Amino acid sequence: MLRTIDLRGRALTPAELLATVPRATAAREEAFATAAHIVDDVATRGETALREQAERFDGAVGHHIRVPAAHLDEALDALDPAVRAALEQAIARVREASAAQVPAPVVTELGPGARVLQRWQPVRRVGLYVPGGKAVYPSSVVMNVVPAQVAGVVEIALASPPQREFGGRVHPVILGAAKLLGVTEVYAMGGAGAIGALAHGVPELGLAPVDVVTGPGNNFVAAAKRAVAGLVGTDAEAGATEILIVADDSADARLVAADLISQAEHDEQASAVLVTASEQLAQDVLDAIGPRAAATRHAVRVAAALSGPQSAVVLVDDLATATAFSNAYAPEHLELHLEDPRADEFVHAGAVFVGPDSPVSLGDYLAGSNHVLPTGGQARYSSGLSAATFLRPQQVIEYDRAALAAVRDAIVTLAEAEALPAHGEAVTARFEEASTSPAGVAPEPGVPA
């Protein structure tokens, strides 16, 4: 079911390691062309395009795209008490962890009367996407909404696909979770079209454009965020999920197999990769994964993901090579099943799960961390969703006259060096006599200096 990539006996550079990484690149390239077209269609035709897309992709016709308040109230009232209790626990944990991500304002005193305030301002309005195609993700409501609230965002619009089995409504558990968090602006729209609608706005629905779009989804959702980047801010492209497990002889093959399957059940394009220097462990995992994958609820989906080009067992010579391979891959989720994990050496990953009792499923729901994470190698340069996603660092500069005078000559010198003399003159003007006009020209009679 899982193919094997044998890198043993090869000294590979980082670039060569990157070239061996199993990824479904063709699927992502195709997704971008399709997503960009869908986004443009929504930008041009608004609600009409969204309704056509809902019928085509979701089988929903004549539904409320903007969810009525009554639907939210009904969903919260009908929410299973056990599900509500679990959501409330997740909300509390994510809220506590997210609060630690908000920096306190800092004032730097550069001299008497010379102050620079560093503060973090929330964006005003955000659009949060919650997928709902092959599964239901109330946990993603929590992971999107709570960091935005902690950051201080004033307006939150949430989008999730309409569900045919619920008459075109957003899944009631999604609605219940939104209402539980106090979100009242919710739209039944999915995929790339939803991202386009949030970014461009849809006036006939009362949907104003947002400043930032976040949320996980499939490759089309991730590609749509790339298509609107620049028009709005986006988080990292959280596309089809990835798990990379680095394991040695100390690992339990049953647990490794279970964790690979747990991510493969998300989507046929999900990536499940094991990297190990132990040929015996690799064989034990392959032996364990077959019957377990066949017995799981989404066996067909799991089989497609595990047999795809994006999934593999990678054999390496040693832990150092396994570490280098992981850092080249930069996975969304990294699990370390190692006798000596050395987590600080694994520098590129959306989130790192250390030890046999820290599975990715823990992070999906109740670890307190956020499960909206970068995929496709973006963890090399971007991070998962957090309160910081919704904050902009902003500097406030305040100098008094004496403090400006202390740096006046240096400013003039640098302005002259850059052939921008008016920059220097903007400073020296503040120290001219009130009767002196710019460039030493006397003011016209009757005109104040």
Tab-separated table of C-alpha atoms in Angstrom:
chain	number	residue	atom	x	y	z
A	1	MET	CA	0.000	0.000	0.000
A	2	LEU	CA	2.853	2.397	0.868
A	3	ARG	CA	5.727	2.611	-1.575
A	4	THR	CA	9.303	2.522	-0.277
A	5	ILE	CA	11.988	5.089	-1.075
A	6	ASP	CA	15.455	3.743	-0.197
A	7	LEU	CA	17.994	6.501	0.382
A	8	ARG	CA	20.527	4.322	2.164
A	9	GLY	CA	24.118	4.528	1.023
A	10	ARG	CA	23.612	7.932	-0.585
A	11	ALA	CA	25.137	11.190	0.649
A	12	LEU	CA	22.533	13.736	-0.389
A	13	THR	CA	22.730	17.508	-0.284
A	14	PRO	CA	19.743	19.465	1.068
A	15	ALA	CA	18.675	20.198	-2.519
A	16	GLU	CA	18.883	16.526	-3.440
A	17	LEU	CA	16.906	15.575	-0.344
A	18	LEU	CA	14.256	18.096	-1.317
A	19	ALA	CA	14.033	16.488	-4.753
A	20	THR	CA	13.286	13.104	-3.153
A	21	VAL	CA	10.407	14.442	-1.051
A	22	PRO	CA	7.161	12.656	-1.976
A	23	ARG	CA	4.605	15.264	-2.946
A	24	ALA	CA	1.578	15.342	-5.224
A	25	THR	CA	2.785	18.443	-7.069
A	26	ALA	CA	0.613	17.913	-10.139
A	27	ALA	CA	-2.544	18.041	-8.034
A	28	ARG	CA	-1.518	21.393	-6.533
A	29	GLU	CA	-0.652	22.935	-9.892
A	30	GLU	CA	-3.978	21.857	-11.374
A	31	ALA	CA	-5.784	23.156	-8.289
A	32	PHE	CA	-4.380	26.663	-8.702
A	33	ALA	CA	-5.654	27.116	-12.259
A	34	THR	CA	-9.121	25.908	-11.267
A	35	ALA	CA	-9.236	27.913	-8.026
A	36	ALA	CA	-8.156	31.151	-9.705
A	37	HIS	CA	-10.966	30.799	-12.254
A	38	ILE	CA	-13.536	30.172	-9.502
A	39	VAL	CA	-12.321	33.175	-7.485
A	40	ASP	CA	-12.533	35.445	-10.552
A	41	ASP	CA	-16.048	34.185	-11.263
A	42	VAL	CA	-17.213	35.098	-7.763
A	43	ALA	CA	-15.523	38.496	-7.987
A	44	THR	CA	-17.394	39.163	-11.238
A	45	ARG	CA	-20.798	37.572	-10.700
A	46	GLY	CA	-21.131	37.411	-6.929
A	47	GLU	CA	-24.139	35.511	-5.588
A	48	THR	CA	-25.016	34.032	-8.981
A	49	ALA	CA	-21.604	32.391	-9.218
A	50	LEU	CA	-21.809	31.131	-5.649
A	51	ARG	CA	-25.182	29.492	-6.255
A	52	GLU	CA	-23.973	27.800	-9.433
A	53	GLN	CA	-20.894	26.537	-7.604
A	54	ALA	CA	-23.007	25.277	-4.679
A	55	GLU	CA	-25.190	23.273	-7.042
A	56	ARG	CA	-22.213	21.890	-8.942
A	57	PHE	CA	-19.921	21.014	-6.026
A	58	ASP	CA	-22.278	20.568	-3.063
A	59	GLY	CA	-25.627	19.637	-4.579
A	60	ALA	CA	-27.280	22.582	-2.813
A	61	VAL	CA	-30.028	24.601	-4.483
A	62	GLY	CA	-32.127	27.522	-3.225
A	63	HIS	CA	-30.473	27.626	0.174
A	64	HIS	CA	-29.761	30.607	2.431
A	65	ILE	CA	-26.187	31.600	1.656
A	66	ARG	CA	-26.150	34.020	4.583
A	67	VAL	CA	-27.213	31.891	7.513
A	68	PRO	CA	-30.266	33.243	9.361
A	69	ALA	CA	-29.832	33.858	13.082
A	70	ALA	CA	-32.575	31.309	13.799
A	71	HIS	CA	-30.477	28.535	12.232
A	72	LEU	CA	-27.595	29.333	14.569
A	73	ASP	CA	-29.873	29.344	17.606
A	74	GLU	CA	-31.448	26.035	16.584
A	75	ALA	CA	-28.055	24.435	16.055
A	76	LEU	CA	-26.755	25.451	19.471
A	77	ASP	CA	-29.928	24.231	21.188
A	78	ALA	CA	-29.643	20.885	19.392
A	79	LEU	CA	-25.914	20.424	20.020
A	80	ASP	CA	-25.160	17.111	21.693
A	81	PRO	CA	-24.219	17.853	25.340
A	82	ALA	CA	-21.100	15.691	25.116
A	83	VAL	CA	-19.978	17.472	21.931
A	84	ARG	CA	-20.681	20.852	23.528
A	85	ALA	CA	-18.659	19.926	26.617
A	86	ALA	CA	-15.734	18.767	24.458
A	87	LEU	CA	-15.881	21.964	22.406
A	88	GLU	CA	-15.941	24.084	25.541
A	89	GLN	CA	-12.863	22.267	26.808
A	90	ALA	CA	-11.092	22.782	23.488
A	91	ILE	CA	-12.077	26.469	23.454
A	92	ALA	CA	-10.652	27.015	26.939
A	93	ARG	CA	-7.361	25.298	26.089
A	94	VAL	CA	-6.869	27.059	22.758
A	95	ARG	CA	-7.822	30.406	24.297
A	96	GLU	CA	-5.230	29.994	27.042
A	97	ALA	CA	-2.476	28.960	24.628
A	98	SER	CA	-3.403	31.714	22.141
A	99	ALA	CA	-3.238	34.389	24.831
A	100	ALA	CA	0.453	33.613	25.232
A	101	GLN	CA	0.949	34.605	21.576
A	102	VAL	CA	-0.080	38.247	22.044
A	103	PRO	CA	2.994	40.378	22.786
A	104	ALA	CA	2.748	43.164	25.332
A	105	PRO	CA	3.396	46.732	24.116
A	106	VAL	CA	7.026	47.767	24.509
A	107	VAL	CA	8.358	51.314	24.856
A	108	THR	CA	11.992	51.899	23.906
A	109	GLU	CA	13.577	55.067	25.365
A	110	LEU	CA	16.369	55.980	22.940
A	111	GLY	CA	17.248	59.103	24.858
A	112	PRO	CA	15.584	61.917	26.775
A	113	GLY	CA	12.356	62.729	24.946
A	114	ALA	CA	12.949	60.045	22.288
A	115	ARG	CA	10.414	57.246	22.467
A	116	VAL	CA	9.366	54.444	20.126
A	117	LEU	CA	6.344	52.404	21.088
A	118	GLN	CA	6.025	48.927	19.594
A	119	ARG	CA	2.413	47.762	19.638
A	120	TRP	CA	0.423	45.006	17.946
A	121	GLN	CA	-2.836	46.109	16.368
A	122	PRO	CA	-5.527	43.617	15.356
A	123	VAL	CA	-6.936	43.691	11.859
A	124	ARG	CA	-10.531	44.939	11.786
A	125	ARG	CA	-12.339	42.209	9.854
A	126	VAL	CA	-11.483	38.577	9.097
A	127	GLY	CA	-12.971	35.759	7.037
A	128	LEU	CA	-12.552	32.293	8.492
A	129	TYR	CA	-13.005	29.139	6.432
A	130	VAL	CA	-14.140	25.836	7.926
A	131	PRO	CA	-14.076	22.856	5.546
A	132	GLY	CA	-17.022	20.513	5.329
A	133	GLY	CA	-16.664	18.210	2.373
A	134	LYS	CA	-15.552	14.730	3.428
A	135	ALA	CA	-15.820	15.382	7.173
A	136	VAL	CA	-17.268	17.818	9.709
A	137	TYR	CA	-14.799	20.099	11.492
A	138	PRO	CA	-16.236	21.954	14.512
A	139	SER	CA	-12.676	21.848	15.854
A	140	SER	CA	-11.648	24.107	12.957
A	141	VAL	CA	-14.258	26.635	14.085
A	142	VAL	CA	-12.445	26.747	17.423
A	143	MET	CA	-8.980	26.916	15.844
A	144	ASN	CA	-9.957	29.836	13.582
A	145	VAL	CA	-12.229	31.876	15.824
A	146	VAL	CA	-10.468	31.760	19.183
A	147	PRO	CA	-7.097	33.228	18.050
A	148	ALA	CA	-8.937	35.991	16.185
A	149	GLN	CA	-10.953	36.825	19.295
A	150	VAL	CA	-7.859	36.735	21.494
A	151	ALA	CA	-6.101	39.106	19.077
A	152	GLY	CA	-8.991	41.569	19.397
A	153	VAL	CA	-10.572	41.265	15.947
A	154	VAL	CA	-13.889	43.157	15.900
A	155	GLU	CA	-15.668	41.530	12.940
A	156	ILE	CA	-15.605	37.812	12.172
A	157	ALA	CA	-17.270	36.245	9.138
A	158	LEU	CA	-17.264	32.456	8.908
A	159	ALA	CA	-17.845	30.343	5.799
A	160	SER	CA	-18.464	26.615	5.479
A	161	PRO	CA	-19.931	24.535	2.629
A	162	PRO	CA	-23.691	23.939	2.363
A	163	GLN	CA	-24.658	20.345	3.082
A	164	ARG	CA	-27.066	18.516	0.776
A	165	GLU	CA	-28.310	16.267	3.572
A	166	PHE	CA	-29.268	19.338	5.615
A	167	GLY	CA	-31.151	21.122	2.852
A	168	GLY	CA	-28.245	23.364	1.916
A	169	ARG	CA	-27.570	24.489	5.458
A	170	VAL	CA	-24.117	24.539	6.980
A	171	HIS	CA	-23.641	21.405	9.055
A	172	PRO	CA	-25.487	21.967	12.355
A	173	VAL	CA	-22.473	21.049	14.484
A	174	ILE	CA	-20.453	23.746	12.697
A	175	LEU	CA	-23.270	26.238	13.298
A	176	GLY	CA	-23.558	25.206	16.935
A	177	ALA	CA	-19.826	25.703	17.465
A	178	ALA	CA	-19.969	29.127	15.795
A	179	LYS	CA	-22.859	30.246	17.980
A	180	LEU	CA	-21.119	28.874	21.067
A	181	LEU	CA	-18.243	31.225	20.262
A	182	GLY	CA	-20.530	34.183	19.606
A	183	VAL	CA	-20.041	34.260	15.821
A	184	THR	CA	-23.246	35.400	14.129
A	185	GLU	CA	-22.089	36.219	10.575
A	186	VAL	CA	-21.978	32.838	8.871
A	187	TYR	CA	-22.207	31.914	5.166
A	188	ALA	CA	-23.109	28.616	3.521
A	189	MET	CA	-20.459	28.592	0.802
A	190	GLY	CA	-17.504	26.348	0.245
A	191	GLY	CA	-14.196	25.795	-1.469
A	192	ALA	CA	-12.383	28.324	-3.609
A	193	GLY	CA	-15.617	30.272	-4.142
A	194	ALA	CA	-15.918	30.959	-0.439
A	195	ILE	CA	-12.349	32.286	-0.307
A	196	GLY	CA	-13.091	34.542	-3.277
A	197	ALA	CA	-16.321	35.804	-1.702
A	198	LEU	CA	-14.630	36.644	1.589
A	199	ALA	CA	-11.795	38.461	-0.178
A	200	HIS	CA	-13.873	40.404	-2.731
A	201	GLY	CA	-17.143	40.720	-0.821
A	202	VAL	CA	-20.639	40.017	-2.159
A	203	PRO	CA	-22.804	43.146	-1.754
A	204	GLU	CA	-26.102	41.415	-2.517
A	205	LEU	CA	-25.480	39.121	0.484
A	206	GLY	CA	-24.359	41.933	2.753
A	207	LEU	CA	-20.895	40.360	2.789
A	208	ALA	CA	-18.258	43.070	3.068
A	209	PRO	CA	-14.676	42.278	2.030
A	210	VAL	CA	-12.426	41.104	4.841
A	211	ASP	CA	-8.856	42.073	5.643
A	212	VAL	CA	-7.505	38.575	6.319
A	213	VAL	CA	-8.656	35.112	5.206
A	214	THR	CA	-7.620	32.022	7.148
A	215	GLY	CA	-8.527	28.393	7.544
A	216	PRO	CA	-7.701	24.888	6.374
A	217	GLY	CA	-9.123	23.048	3.396
A	218	ASN	CA	-8.174	20.968	0.398
A	219	ASN	CA	-5.713	21.948	-2.324
A	220	PHE	CA	-8.343	24.116	-4.042
A	221	VAL	CA	-8.894	26.164	-0.883
A	222	ALA	CA	-5.149	26.560	-0.424
A	223	ALA	CA	-4.752	27.601	-4.068
A	224	ALA	CA	-7.602	30.109	-3.751
A	225	LYS	CA	-5.783	31.791	-0.883
A	226	ARG	CA	-2.767	32.115	-3.154
A	227	ALA	CA	-5.043	33.682	-5.785
A	228	VAL	CA	-6.300	36.399	-3.392
A	229	ALA	CA	-2.994	37.053	-1.641
A	230	GLY	CA	-2.157	40.716	-1.959
A	231	LEU	CA	-5.807	41.707	-2.037
A	232	VAL	CA	-6.149	40.365	1.498
A	233	GLY	CA	-3.804	38.863	4.022
A	234	THR	CA	-3.812	35.082	4.320
A	235	ASP	CA	-2.382	32.498	6.627
A	236	ALA	CA	-0.124	29.787	5.242
A	237	GLU	CA	-1.665	27.555	2.606
A	238	ALA	CA	-3.166	24.822	4.751
A	239	GLY	CA	-3.988	22.382	1.983
A	240	ALA	CA	-4.322	18.600	2.002
A	241	THR	CA	-2.940	17.313	5.272
A	242	GLU	CA	0.537	15.861	5.839
A	243	ILE	CA	2.113	13.710	8.513
A	244	LEU	CA	5.770	12.770	8.642
A	245	ILE	CA	6.879	10.324	11.334
A	246	VAL	CA	10.547	9.913	12.208
A	247	ALA	CA	10.982	6.681	14.139
A	248	ASP	CA	13.657	4.263	15.345
A	249	ASP	CA	13.713	0.758	16.801
A	250	SER	CA	12.125	2.006	20.019
A	251	ALA	CA	8.888	2.918	18.216
A	252	ASP	CA	5.696	0.884	18.454
A	253	ALA	CA	4.820	-0.092	14.877
A	254	ARG	CA	1.121	-0.311	15.749
A	255	LEU	CA	1.034	3.313	16.891
A	256	VAL	CA	3.003	4.509	13.874
A	257	ALA	CA	0.579	2.722	11.566
A	258	ALA	CA	-2.426	4.128	13.412
A	259	ASP	CA	-1.096	7.666	13.173
A	260	LEU	CA	-0.345	7.405	9.448
A	261	ILE	CA	-3.888	6.170	8.847
A	262	SER	CA	-5.393	8.897	11.033
A	263	GLN	CA	-4.172	11.575	8.655
A	264	ALA	CA	-4.801	9.540	5.496
A	265	GLU	CA	-8.517	9.435	6.324
A	266	HIS	CA	-8.821	13.195	5.737
A	267	ASP	CA	-8.509	13.142	1.974
A	268	GLU	CA	-7.283	11.071	-0.952
A	269	GLN	CA	-4.536	13.678	-1.406
A	270	ALA	CA	-3.345	13.433	2.215
A	271	SER	CA	0.352	12.671	2.670
A	272	ALA	CA	1.547	9.977	5.084
A	273	VAL	CA	5.318	9.477	5.309
A	274	LEU	CA	7.486	7.371	7.610
A	275	VAL	CA	11.231	8.009	7.780
A	276	THR	CA	13.384	5.459	9.593
A	277	ALA	CA	16.817	3.877	9.637
A	278	SER	CA	15.270	0.637	10.878
A	279	GLU	CA	14.371	-1.769	8.105
A	280	GLN	CA	12.650	-3.984	10.679
A	281	LEU	CA	10.430	-1.169	11.934
A	282	ALA	CA	9.547	-0.229	8.367
A	283	GLN	CA	8.449	-3.801	7.657
A	284	ASP	CA	6.522	-4.020	10.934
A	285	VAL	CA	4.652	-0.802	10.068
A	286	LEU	CA	3.823	-2.092	6.591
A	287	ASP	CA	2.550	-5.333	8.124
A	288	ALA	CA	0.412	-3.429	10.637
A	289	ILE	CA	-0.964	-0.799	8.309
A	290	GLY	CA	-2.665	-3.129	5.833
A	291	PRO	CA	-5.269	-4.765	8.076
A	292	ARG	CA	-5.789	-1.611	10.131
A	293	ALA	CA	-6.361	0.513	7.028
A	294	ALA	CA	-8.762	-2.042	5.573
A	295	ALA	CA	-10.822	-2.087	8.777
A	296	THR	CA	-11.199	1.653	9.222
A	297	ARG	CA	-14.423	3.474	8.324
A	298	HIS	CA	-12.920	5.394	5.412
A	299	ALA	CA	-10.888	2.487	4.046
A	300	VAL	CA	-11.236	3.487	0.376
A	301	ARG	CA	-10.094	7.055	1.052
A	302	VAL	CA	-7.227	5.843	3.227
A	303	ALA	CA	-6.074	3.370	0.605
A	304	ALA	CA	-6.043	6.106	-2.049
A	305	ALA	CA	-3.989	8.430	0.148
A	306	LEU	CA	-1.490	5.786	1.233
A	307	SER	CA	-0.951	4.492	-2.304
A	308	GLY	CA	-0.586	7.966	-3.815
A	309	PRO	CA	2.740	9.510	-4.858
A	310	GLN	CA	2.619	11.797	-1.819
A	311	SER	CA	2.960	8.907	0.686
A	312	ALA	CA	5.920	6.597	1.333
A	313	VAL	CA	8.201	4.756	3.712
A	314	VAL	CA	11.637	6.354	3.438
A	315	LEU	CA	14.666	4.287	4.494
A	316	VAL	CA	17.776	6.207	5.537
A	317	ASP	CA	21.171	5.312	7.000
A	318	ASP	CA	20.898	7.089	10.325
A	319	LEU	CA	19.036	9.605	12.471
A	320	ALA	CA	21.110	12.504	11.119
A	321	THR	CA	19.856	11.770	7.599
A	322	ALA	CA	16.306	11.311	8.888
A	323	THR	CA	16.552	14.730	10.536
A	324	ALA	CA	17.892	16.322	7.344
A	325	PHE	CA	15.117	14.685	5.310
A	326	SER	CA	12.452	15.970	7.718
A	327	ASN	CA	13.838	19.489	7.577
A	328	ALA	CA	13.832	19.347	3.768
A	329	TYR	CA	10.255	18.050	3.732
A	330	ALA	CA	9.055	20.652	6.292
A	331	PRO	CA	5.890	18.713	7.153
A	332	GLU	CA	2.630	20.093	8.452
A	333	HIS	CA	2.679	17.549	11.285
A	334	LEU	CA	5.894	15.953	12.530
A	335	GLU	CA	5.833	13.069	15.012
A	336	LEU	CA	9.038	11.919	16.714
A	337	HIS	CA	8.942	8.291	17.857
A	338	LEU	CA	12.579	8.243	18.957
A	339	GLU	CA	14.466	7.049	22.011
A	340	ASP	CA	16.289	10.413	22.041
A	341	PRO	CA	13.994	12.856	20.174
A	342	ARG	CA	16.198	15.990	20.114
A	343	ALA	CA	13.197	18.034	19.026
A	344	ASP	CA	15.291	21.215	18.758
A	345	GLU	CA	17.104	19.755	15.722
A	346	PHE	CA	13.863	19.429	13.755
A	347	VAL	CA	13.583	23.068	12.784
A	348	HIS	CA	11.088	22.943	9.893
A	349	ALA	CA	7.600	21.729	10.793
A	350	GLY	CA	4.184	23.230	11.325
A	351	ALA	CA	3.891	21.471	14.677
A	352	VAL	CA	6.111	18.891	16.385
A	353	PHE	CA	4.634	16.035	18.422
A	354	VAL	CA	7.199	14.423	20.706
A	355	GLY	CA	6.877	10.885	22.011
A	356	PRO	CA	4.364	8.047	21.681
A	357	ASP	CA	1.736	9.797	23.801
A	358	SER	CA	1.604	12.987	21.712
A	359	PRO	CA	-0.223	11.950	18.518
A	360	VAL	CA	-1.349	14.453	15.908
A	361	SER	CA	-4.936	13.729	16.952
A	362	LEU	CA	-4.128	15.409	20.268
A	363	GLY	CA	-3.187	18.586	18.413
A	364	ASP	CA	-6.269	18.330	16.231
A	365	TYR	CA	-8.531	18.762	19.224
A	366	LEU	CA	-7.318	19.306	22.774
A	367	ALA	CA	-3.578	19.953	23.014
A	368	GLY	CA	-4.223	23.702	23.161
A	369	SER	CA	-2.094	24.206	20.045
A	370	ASN	CA	-3.626	25.238	16.727
A	371	HIS	CA	-4.283	22.660	14.028
A	372	VAL	CA	-4.356	25.103	11.098
A	373	LEU	CA	-0.797	24.587	9.844
A	374	PRO	CA	1.266	25.183	6.687
A	375	THR	CA	1.519	22.385	4.128
A	376	GLY	CA	3.501	21.778	0.945
A	377	GLY	CA	6.852	22.649	2.529
A	378	GLN	CA	5.788	26.116	3.622
A	379	ALA	CA	6.784	25.363	7.210
A	380	ARG	CA	10.306	26.300	6.103
A	381	TYR	CA	9.270	29.960	6.136
A	382	SER	CA	5.779	30.292	7.599
A	383	SER	CA	3.918	29.308	10.724
A	384	GLY	CA	0.607	27.897	11.817
A	385	LEU	CA	-2.447	29.960	12.602
A	386	SER	CA	-2.161	31.906	15.861
A	387	ALA	CA	-3.200	35.164	17.437
A	388	ALA	CA	-0.215	36.692	15.614
A	389	THR	CA	-1.921	35.949	12.280
A	390	PHE	CA	-4.471	38.633	13.096
A	391	LEU	CA	-2.019	41.180	14.551
A	392	ARG	CA	0.075	43.819	12.804
A	393	PRO	CA	3.195	45.136	14.514
A	394	GLN	CA	3.022	48.917	14.479
A	395	GLN	CA	5.491	51.532	15.681
A	396	VAL	CA	4.485	54.841	17.260
A	397	ILE	CA	7.274	57.435	17.231
A	398	GLU	CA	7.289	60.390	19.597
A	399	TYR	CA	10.256	62.780	19.872
A	400	ASP	CA	10.318	66.160	21.553
A	401	ARG	CA	12.205	69.170	20.179
A	402	ALA	CA	15.416	68.477	22.084
A	403	ALA	CA	15.447	64.811	21.042
A	404	LEU	CA	14.984	65.782	17.381
A	405	ALA	CA	17.744	68.368	17.689
A	406	ALA	CA	20.111	65.670	18.941
A	407	VAL	CA	19.801	63.740	15.668
A	408	ARG	CA	19.226	66.690	13.302
A	409	ASP	CA	22.723	66.787	11.831
A	410	ALA	CA	22.833	63.019	11.244
A	411	ILE	CA	19.477	63.128	9.452
A	412	VAL	CA	20.646	65.955	7.196
A	413	THR	CA	23.882	64.090	6.443
A	414	LEU	CA	22.064	60.907	5.437
A	415	ALA	CA	19.470	62.833	3.429
A	416	GLU	CA	22.253	64.570	1.452
A	417	ALA	CA	24.008	61.211	0.938
A	418	GLU	CA	20.808	59.832	-0.590
A	419	ALA	CA	20.262	62.953	-2.738
A	420	LEU	CA	17.019	63.682	-0.909
A	421	PRO	CA	17.744	67.136	0.540
A	422	ALA	CA	14.083	67.919	1.251
A	423	HIS	CA	14.140	65.149	3.829
A	424	GLY	CA	16.782	67.060	5.748
A	425	GLU	CA	15.001	70.365	5.182
A	426	ALA	CA	11.853	68.911	6.771
A	427	VAL	CA	13.898	68.607	9.957
A	428	THR	CA	15.841	71.867	9.796
A	429	ALA	CA	12.599	73.745	9.096
A	430	ARG	CA	11.561	73.000	12.652
A	431	PHE	CA	14.520	75.000	13.965
A	432	GLU	CA	14.220	78.029	11.708
A	433	GLU	CA	13.057	81.361	13.073
A	434	ALA	CA	9.311	81.835	12.629
A	435	SER	CA	9.924	84.829	10.315
A	436	THR	CA	12.032	82.789	7.905
A	437	SER	CA	10.249	81.143	4.968
A	438	PRO	CA	11.473	78.000	3.155
A	439	ALA	CA	14.752	78.348	1.218
A	440	GLY	CA	15.316	81.724	2.884
A	441	VAL	CA	12.749	83.561	0.731
A	442	ALA	CA	10.909	86.362	2.524
A	443	PRO	CA	7.141	85.914	2.645
A	444	GLU	CA	4.939	88.072	0.453
A	445	PRO	CA	3.312	91.070	2.144
A	446	GLY	CA	0.238	90.066	4.052
A	447	VAL	CA	1.138	86.338	4.013
A	448	PRO	CA	2.105	84.888	7.418
A	449	ALA	CA	5.604	83.393	7.614
